[in-house]
JSON list of C-alpha atoms and ligand atoms in Angstrom, two decimals:
[
{"chain": "A", "resi": 41, "resn": "UNK", "atom": "CA", "xyz": [0.00, 0.00, 0.00]},
{"chain": "A", "resi": 42, "resn": "UNK", "atom": "CA", "xyz": [1.22, 3.49, -0.97]},
{"chain": "A", "resi": 43, "resn": "UNK", "atom": "CA", "xyz": [0.49, 6.43, 1.35]},
{"chain": "A", "resi": 44, "resn": "UNK", "atom": "CA", "xyz": [1.60, 10.04, 1.77]},
{"chain": "A", "resi": 45, "resn": "UNK", "atom": "CA", "xyz": [2.71, 11.49, 5.10]},
{"chain": "A", "resi": 46, "resn": "UNK", "atom": "CA", "xyz": [3.09, 15.16, 5.95]},
{"chain": "A", "resi": 47, "resn": "UNK", "atom": "CA", "xyz": [5.25, 16.95, 8.49]},
{"chain": "A", "resi": 48, "resn": "UNK", "atom": "CA", "xyz": [4.86, 20.66, 9.15]},
{"chain": "A", "resi": 49, "resn": "UNK", "atom": "CA", "xyz": [7.49, 23.11, 10.33]},
{"chain": "A", "resi": 50, "resn": "UNK", "atom": "CA", "xyz": [7.71, 26.83, 10.92]},
{"chain": "A", "resi": 51, "resn": "UNK", "atom": "CA", "xyz": [10.47, 29.41, 10.68]},
{"chain": "A", "resi": 52, "resn": "UNK", "atom": "CA", "xyz": [10.98, 33.14, 10.15]},
{"chain": "A", "resi": 53, "resn": "UNK", "atom": "CA", "xyz": [13.18, 34.71, 7.50]},
{"chain": "A", "resi": 54, "resn": "UNK", "atom": "CA", "xyz": [13.66, 38.04, 5.77]},
{"chain": "A", "resi": 55, "resn": "UNK", "atom": "CA", "xyz": [14.13, 38.86, 2.11]},
{"chain": "A", "resi": 56, "resn": "UNK", "atom": "CA", "xyz": [14.07, 41.61, -0.43]},
{"chain": "A", "resi": 57, "resn": "UNK", "atom": "CA", "xyz": [12.89, 41.24, -4.03]},
{"chain": "A", "resi": 58, "resn": "UNK", "atom": "CA", "xyz": [15.06, 43.44, -6.22]},
{"chain": "A", "resi": 59, "resn": "UNK", "atom": "CA", "xyz": [16.36, 43.15, -9.77]},
{"chain": "A", "resi": 60, "resn": "UNK", "atom": "CA", "xyz": [19.68, 45.03, -9.91]},
{"chain": "A", "resi": 61, "resn": "UNK", "atom": "CA", "xyz": [19.34, 45.38, -13.70]},
{"chain": "A", "resi": 62, "resn": "UNK", "atom": "CA", "xyz": [16.21, 47.51, -13.31]},
{"chain": "A", "resi": 63, "resn": "UNK", "atom": "CA", "xyz": [15.67, 51.11, -12.21]},
{"chain": "A", "resi": 64, "resn": "UNK", "atom": "CA", "xyz": [14.33, 51.78, -8.71]},
{"chain": "A", "resi": 65, "resn": "UNK", "atom": "CA", "xyz": [11.04, 52.81, -10.31]},
{"chain": "A", "resi": 66, "resn": "UNK", "atom": "CA", "xyz": [10.64, 49.53, -12.19]},
{"chain": "A", "resi": 67, "resn": "UNK", "atom": "CA", "xyz": [11.60, 47.52, -9.07]},
{"chain": "A", "resi": 68, "resn": "UNK", "atom": "CA", "xyz": [8.97, 49.32, -6.99]},
{"chain": "A", "resi": 69, "resn": "UNK", "atom": "CA", "xyz": [6.41, 48.98, -9.78]},
{"chain": "A", "resi": 70, "resn": "UNK", "atom": "CA", "xyz": [7.07, 45.22, -10.06]},
{"chain": "A", "resi": 71, "resn": "UNK", "atom": "CA", "xyz": [7.73, 44.15, -6.48]},
{"chain": "A", "resi": 72, "resn": "UNK", "atom": "CA", "xyz": [5.86, 46.82, -4.52]},
{"chain": "A", "resi": 73, "resn": "UNK", "atom": "CA", "xyz": [6.48, 46.63, -0.77]},
{"chain": "A", "resi": 74, "resn": "UNK", "atom": "CA", "xyz": [8.53, 43.46, -1.34]},
{"chain": "A", "resi": 75, "resn": "UNK", "atom": "CA", "xyz": [11.29, 45.69, -2.79]},
{"chain": "A", "resi": 76, "resn": "UNK", "atom": "CA", "xyz": [12.01, 46.60, 0.85]},
{"chain": "A", "resi": 77, "resn": "UNK", "atom": "CA", "xyz": [13.65, 44.15, 3.25]},
{"chain": "A", "resi": 78, "resn": "UNK", "atom": "CA", "xyz": [10.81, 42.46, 5.17]},
{"chain": "A", "resi": 79, "resn": "UNK", "atom": "CA", "xyz": [10.14, 39.28, 7.10]},
{"chain": "A", "resi": 80, "resn": "UNK", "atom": "CA", "xyz": [7.80, 36.34, 6.69]},
{"chain": "A", "resi": 81, "resn": "UNK", "atom": "CA", "xyz": [6.54, 33.64, 9.02]},
{"chain": "A", "resi": 82, "resn": "UNK", "atom": "CA", "xyz": [7.04, 30.68, 6.72]},
{"chain": "A", "resi": 83, "resn": "UNK", "atom": "CA", "xyz": [4.93, 27.55, 7.15]},
{"chain": "A", "resi": 84, "resn": "UNK", "atom": "CA", "xyz": [6.54, 24.52, 5.57]},
{"chain": "A", "resi": 85, "resn": "UNK", "atom": "CA", "xyz": [4.83, 21.23, 4.65]},
{"chain": "A", "resi": 86, "resn": "UNK", "atom": "CA", "xyz": [7.02, 18.30, 3.69]},
{"chain": "A", "resi": 87, "resn": "UNK", "atom": "CA", "xyz": [5.24, 15.31, 2.12]},
{"chain": "A", "resi": 88, "resn": "UNK", "atom": "CA", "xyz": [6.75, 11.88, 1.62]},
{"chain": "A", "resi": 89, "resn": "UNK", "atom": "CA", "xyz": [5.00, 9.27, -0.53]},
{"chain": "A", "resi": 90, "resn": "UNK", "atom": "CA", "xyz": [6.00, 5.65, -0.41]},
{"chain": "A", "resi": 91, "resn": "UNK", "atom": "CA", "xyz": [5.20, 2.09, 0.52]},
{"chain": "A", "resi": 92, "resn": "UNK", "atom": "CA", "xyz": [3.86, 1.51, 4.04]},
{"chain": "A", "resi": 93, "resn": "UNK", "atom": "CA", "xyz": [6.33, -0.73, 5.89]},
{"chain": "A", "resi": 94, "resn": "UNK", "atom": "CA", "xyz": [4.28, -3.72, 7.14]},
{"chain": "A", "resi": 95, "resn": "UNK", "atom": "CA", "xyz": [6.56, -4.06, 10.19]},
{"chain": "A", "resi": 96, "resn": "UNK", "atom": "CA", "xyz": [5.91, -0.50, 11.46]},
{"chain": "A", "resi": 97, "resn": "UNK", "atom": "CA", "xyz": [2.82, 0.70, 9.60]},
{"chain": "A", "resi": 98, "resn": "UNK", "atom": "CA", "xyz": [4.85, 3.80, 8.67]},
{"chain": "A", "resi": 99, "resn": "UNK", "atom": "CA", "xyz": [5.97, 5.24, 5.35]},
{"chain": "A", "resi": 100, "resn": "UNK", "atom": "CA", "xyz": [8.70, 6.90, 7.40]},
{"chain": "A", "resi": 101, "resn": "UNK", "atom": "CA", "xyz": [9.04, 7.66, 11.12]},
{"chain": "A", "resi": 102, "resn": "UNK", "atom": "CA", "xyz": [7.64, 11.22, 11.43]},
{"chain": "A", "resi": 103, "resn": "UNK", "atom": "CA", "xyz": [9.97, 11.98, 14.34]},
{"chain": "A", "resi": 104, "resn": "UNK", "atom": "CA", "xyz": [12.95, 11.17, 12.09]},
{"chain": "A", "resi": 105, "resn": "UNK", "atom": "CA", "xyz": [11.50, 13.37, 9.35]},
{"chain": "A", "resi": 106, "resn": "UNK", "atom": "CA", "xyz": [10.87, 16.14, 11.90]},
{"chain": "A", "resi": 107, "resn": "UNK", "atom": "CA", "xyz": [14.49, 16.05, 13.06]},
{"chain": "A", "resi": 108, "resn": "UNK", "atom": "CA", "xyz": [15.72, 16.09, 9.47]},
{"chain": "A", "resi": 109, "resn": "UNK", "atom": "CA", "xyz": [13.64, 19.20, 8.69]},
{"chain": "A", "resi": 110, "resn": "UNK", "atom": "CA", "xyz": [14.81, 20.86, 11.90]},
{"chain": "A", "resi": 111, "resn": "UNK", "atom": "CA", "xyz": [18.50, 20.15, 11.29]},
{"chain": "A", "resi": 112, "resn": "UNK", "atom": "CA", "xyz": [18.59, 20.81, 7.54]},
{"chain": "A", "resi": 113, "resn": "UNK", "atom": "CA", "xyz": [15.98, 23.52, 6.96]},
{"chain": "A", "resi": 114, "resn": "UNK", "atom": "CA", "xyz": [14.97, 25.32, 10.18]},
{"chain": "A", "resi": 115, "resn": "UNK", "atom": "CA", "xyz": [18.53, 25.63, 11.55]},
{"chain": "A", "resi": 116, "resn": "UNK", "atom": "CA", "xyz": [19.76, 26.85, 8.17]},
{"chain": "A", "resi": 117, "resn": "UNK", "atom": "CA", "xyz": [17.13, 29.49, 7.40]},
{"chain": "A", "resi": 118, "resn": "UNK", "atom": "CA", "xyz": [15.43, 30.54, 10.67]},
{"chain": "A", "resi": 119, "resn": "UNK", "atom": "CA", "xyz": [15.99, 34.23, 11.48]},
{"chain": "A", "resi": 120, "resn": "UNK", "atom": "CA", "xyz": [18.20, 34.67, 8.40]},
{"chain": "A", "resi": 121, "resn": "UNK", "atom": "CA", "xyz": [18.21, 37.29, 5.69]},
{"chain": "A", "resi": 122, "resn": "UNK", "atom": "CA", "xyz": [17.84, 35.13, 2.59]},
{"chain": "A", "resi": 123, "resn": "UNK", "atom": "CA", "xyz": [19.56, 37.69, 0.35]},
{"chain": "A", "resi": 124, "resn": "UNK", "atom": "CA", "xyz": [22.55, 38.29, 2.61]},
{"chain": "A", "resi": 125, "resn": "UNK", "atom": "CA", "xyz": [23.05, 35.20, 4.79]},
{"chain": "A", "resi": 126, "resn": "UNK", "atom": "CA", "xyz": [22.16, 32.24, 2.60]},
{"chain": "A", "resi": 127, "resn": "UNK", "atom": "CA", "xyz": [24.53, 31.10, -0.18]},
{"chain": "A", "resi": 128, "resn": "UNK", "atom": "CA", "xyz": [21.77, 28.78, -1.43]},
{"chain": "A", "resi": 129, "resn": "UNK", "atom": "CA", "xyz": [20.14, 31.88, -2.94]},
{"chain": "A", "resi": 130, "resn": "UNK", "atom": "CA", "xyz": [23.26, 33.23, -4.64]},
{"chain": "A", "resi": 131, "resn": "UNK", "atom": "CA", "xyz": [22.26, 34.28, -8.15]},
{"chain": "A", "resi": 132, "resn": "UNK", "atom": "CA", "xyz": [18.58, 33.59, -7.41]},
{"chain": "A", "resi": 133, "resn": "UNK", "atom": "CA", "xyz": [15.74, 35.83, -6.31]},
{"chain": "A", "resi": 134, "resn": "UNK", "atom": "CA", "xyz": [14.60, 34.80, -2.83]},
{"chain": "A", "resi": 135, "resn": "UNK", "atom": "CA", "xyz": [11.06, 34.09, -3.97]},
{"chain": "A", "resi": 136, "resn": "UNK", "atom": "CA", "xyz": [8.96, 31.25, -2.58]},
{"chain": "A", "resi": 137, "resn": "UNK", "atom": "CA", "xyz": [9.18, 29.56, -5.99]},
{"chain": "A", "resi": 138, "resn": "UNK", "atom": "CA", "xyz": [12.97, 29.23, -5.72]},
{"chain": "A", "resi": 139, "resn": "UNK", "atom": "CA", "xyz": [12.79, 28.53, -1.99]},
{"chain": "A", "resi": 140, "resn": "UNK", "atom": "CA", "xyz": [10.69, 25.35, -2.43]},
{"chain": "A", "resi": 141, "resn": "UNK", "atom": "CA", "xyz": [13.19, 24.01, -5.00]},
{"chain": "A", "resi": 142, "resn": "UNK", "atom": "CA", "xyz": [16.11, 24.78, -2.65]},
{"chain": "A", "resi": 143, "resn": "UNK", "atom": "CA", "xyz": [14.39, 22.96, 0.24]},
{"chain": "A", "resi": 144, "resn": "UNK", "atom": "CA", "xyz": [13.60, 20.01, -2.06]},
{"chain": "A", "resi": 145, "resn": "UNK", "atom": "CA", "xyz": [17.26, 19.78, -3.14]},
{"chain": "A", "resi": 146, "resn": "UNK", "atom": "CA", "xyz": [18.44, 19.89, 0.51]},
{"chain": "A", "resi": 147, "resn": "UNK", "atom": "CA", "xyz": [16.09, 17.15, 1.75]},
{"chain": "A", "resi": 148, "resn": "UNK", "atom": "CA", "xyz": [15.98, 14.79, -1.25]},
{"chain": "A", "resi": 149, "resn": "UNK", "atom": "CA", "xyz": [19.46, 13.23, -0.76]},
{"chain": "A", "resi": 150, "resn": "UNK", "atom": "CA", "xyz": [18.53, 12.28, 2.83]},
{"chain": "A", "resi": 151, "resn": "UNK", "atom": "CA", "xyz": [15.53, 10.16, 1.78]},
{"chain": "A", "resi": 152, "resn": "UNK", "atom": "CA", "xyz": [15.28, 6.55, 0.68]},
{"chain": "A", "resi": 153, "resn": "UNK", "atom": "CA", "xyz": [15.57, 6.19, -3.10]},
{"chain": "A", "resi": 154, "resn": "UNK", "atom": "CA", "xyz": [11.97, 4.96, -3.49]},
{"chain": "A", "resi": 155, "resn": "UNK", "atom": "CA", "xyz": [10.45, 7.80, -1.44]},
{"chain": "A", "resi": 156, "resn": "UNK", "atom": "CA", "xyz": [8.85, 10.66, -3.38]},
{"chain": "A", "resi": 157, "resn": "UNK", "atom": "CA", "xyz": [9.13, 14.18, -1.97]},
{"chain": "A", "resi": 158, "resn": "UNK", "atom": "CA", "xyz": [6.80, 17.17, -2.30]},
{"chain": "A", "resi": 159, "resn": "UNK", "atom": "CA", "xyz": [7.39, 20.57, -0.69]},
{"chain": "A", "resi": 160, "resn": "UNK", "atom": "CA", "xyz": [4.76, 23.24, 0.03]},
{"chain": "A", "resi": 161, "resn": "UNK", "atom": "CA", "xyz": [5.91, 26.55, 1.46]},
{"chain": "A", "resi": 162, "resn": "UNK", "atom": "CA", "xyz": [3.41, 29.15, 2.66]},
{"chain": "A", "resi": 163, "resn": "UNK", "atom": "CA", "xyz": [4.92, 32.63, 2.63]},
{"chain": "A", "resi": 164, "resn": "UNK", "atom": "CA", "xyz": [1.72, 34.20, 3.96]},
{"chain": "A", "resi": 165, "resn": "UNK", "atom": "CA", "xyz": [-1.72, 32.83, 4.74]},
{"chain": "A", "resi": 166, "resn": "UNK", "atom": "CA", "xyz": [-2.67, 33.57, 1.14]},
{"chain": "A", "resi": 167, "resn": "UNK", "atom": "CA", "xyz": [0.52, 32.83, -0.83]},
{"chain": "A", "resi": 168, "resn": "UNK", "atom": "CA", "xyz": [2.32, 29.53, -1.27]},
{"chain": "A", "resi": 169, "resn": "UNK", "atom": "CA", "xyz": [4.49, 27.65, -3.75]},
{"chain": "A", "resi": 170, "resn": "UNK", "atom": "CA", "xyz": [4.93, 23.92, -4.34]},
{"chain": "A", "resi": 171, "resn": "UNK", "atom": "CA", "xyz": [7.66, 21.77, -5.89]},
{"chain": "A", "resi": 172, "resn": "UNK", "atom": "CA", "xyz": [8.29, 18.07, -5.92]},
{"chain": "A", "resi": 173, "resn": "UNK", "atom": "CA", "xyz": [8.19, 14.65, -7.47]},
{"chain": "A", "resi": 174, "resn": "UNK", "atom": "CA", "xyz": [4.45, 14.90, -8.15]},
{"chain": "B", "resi": 551, "resn": "NI", "atom": "NI1", "xyz": [8.11, 38.83, 0.84]}
]
């Protein structure tokens, strides 16, 4: 039997959306308030899809997944300025679209080969991005 499990996490980070190739006017027109440095309370959802182990009834131990997210994602990004402090974003805009791909690339190597991974990152209560194997 195939099932999907989900572990949630939460962290705060700051960013600024700014294209250095554009004038200040075009940056403000495009990014609005997001052209200023500002913070978000990010809500992260990490989903793993795979075979349920008949010995445990688990796809994966959620405590193990929780520790992995804490060590690899929360510790790395919590209370950071994504533009200034995080080399993962070098050459990339710190948008939620790029952020989900970065989190996917960090977590994927830690999972079993036959586990599928899907990341949802809520930047606000209204805005989110998703990236993953499905
Ligand atoms: Ni923002």
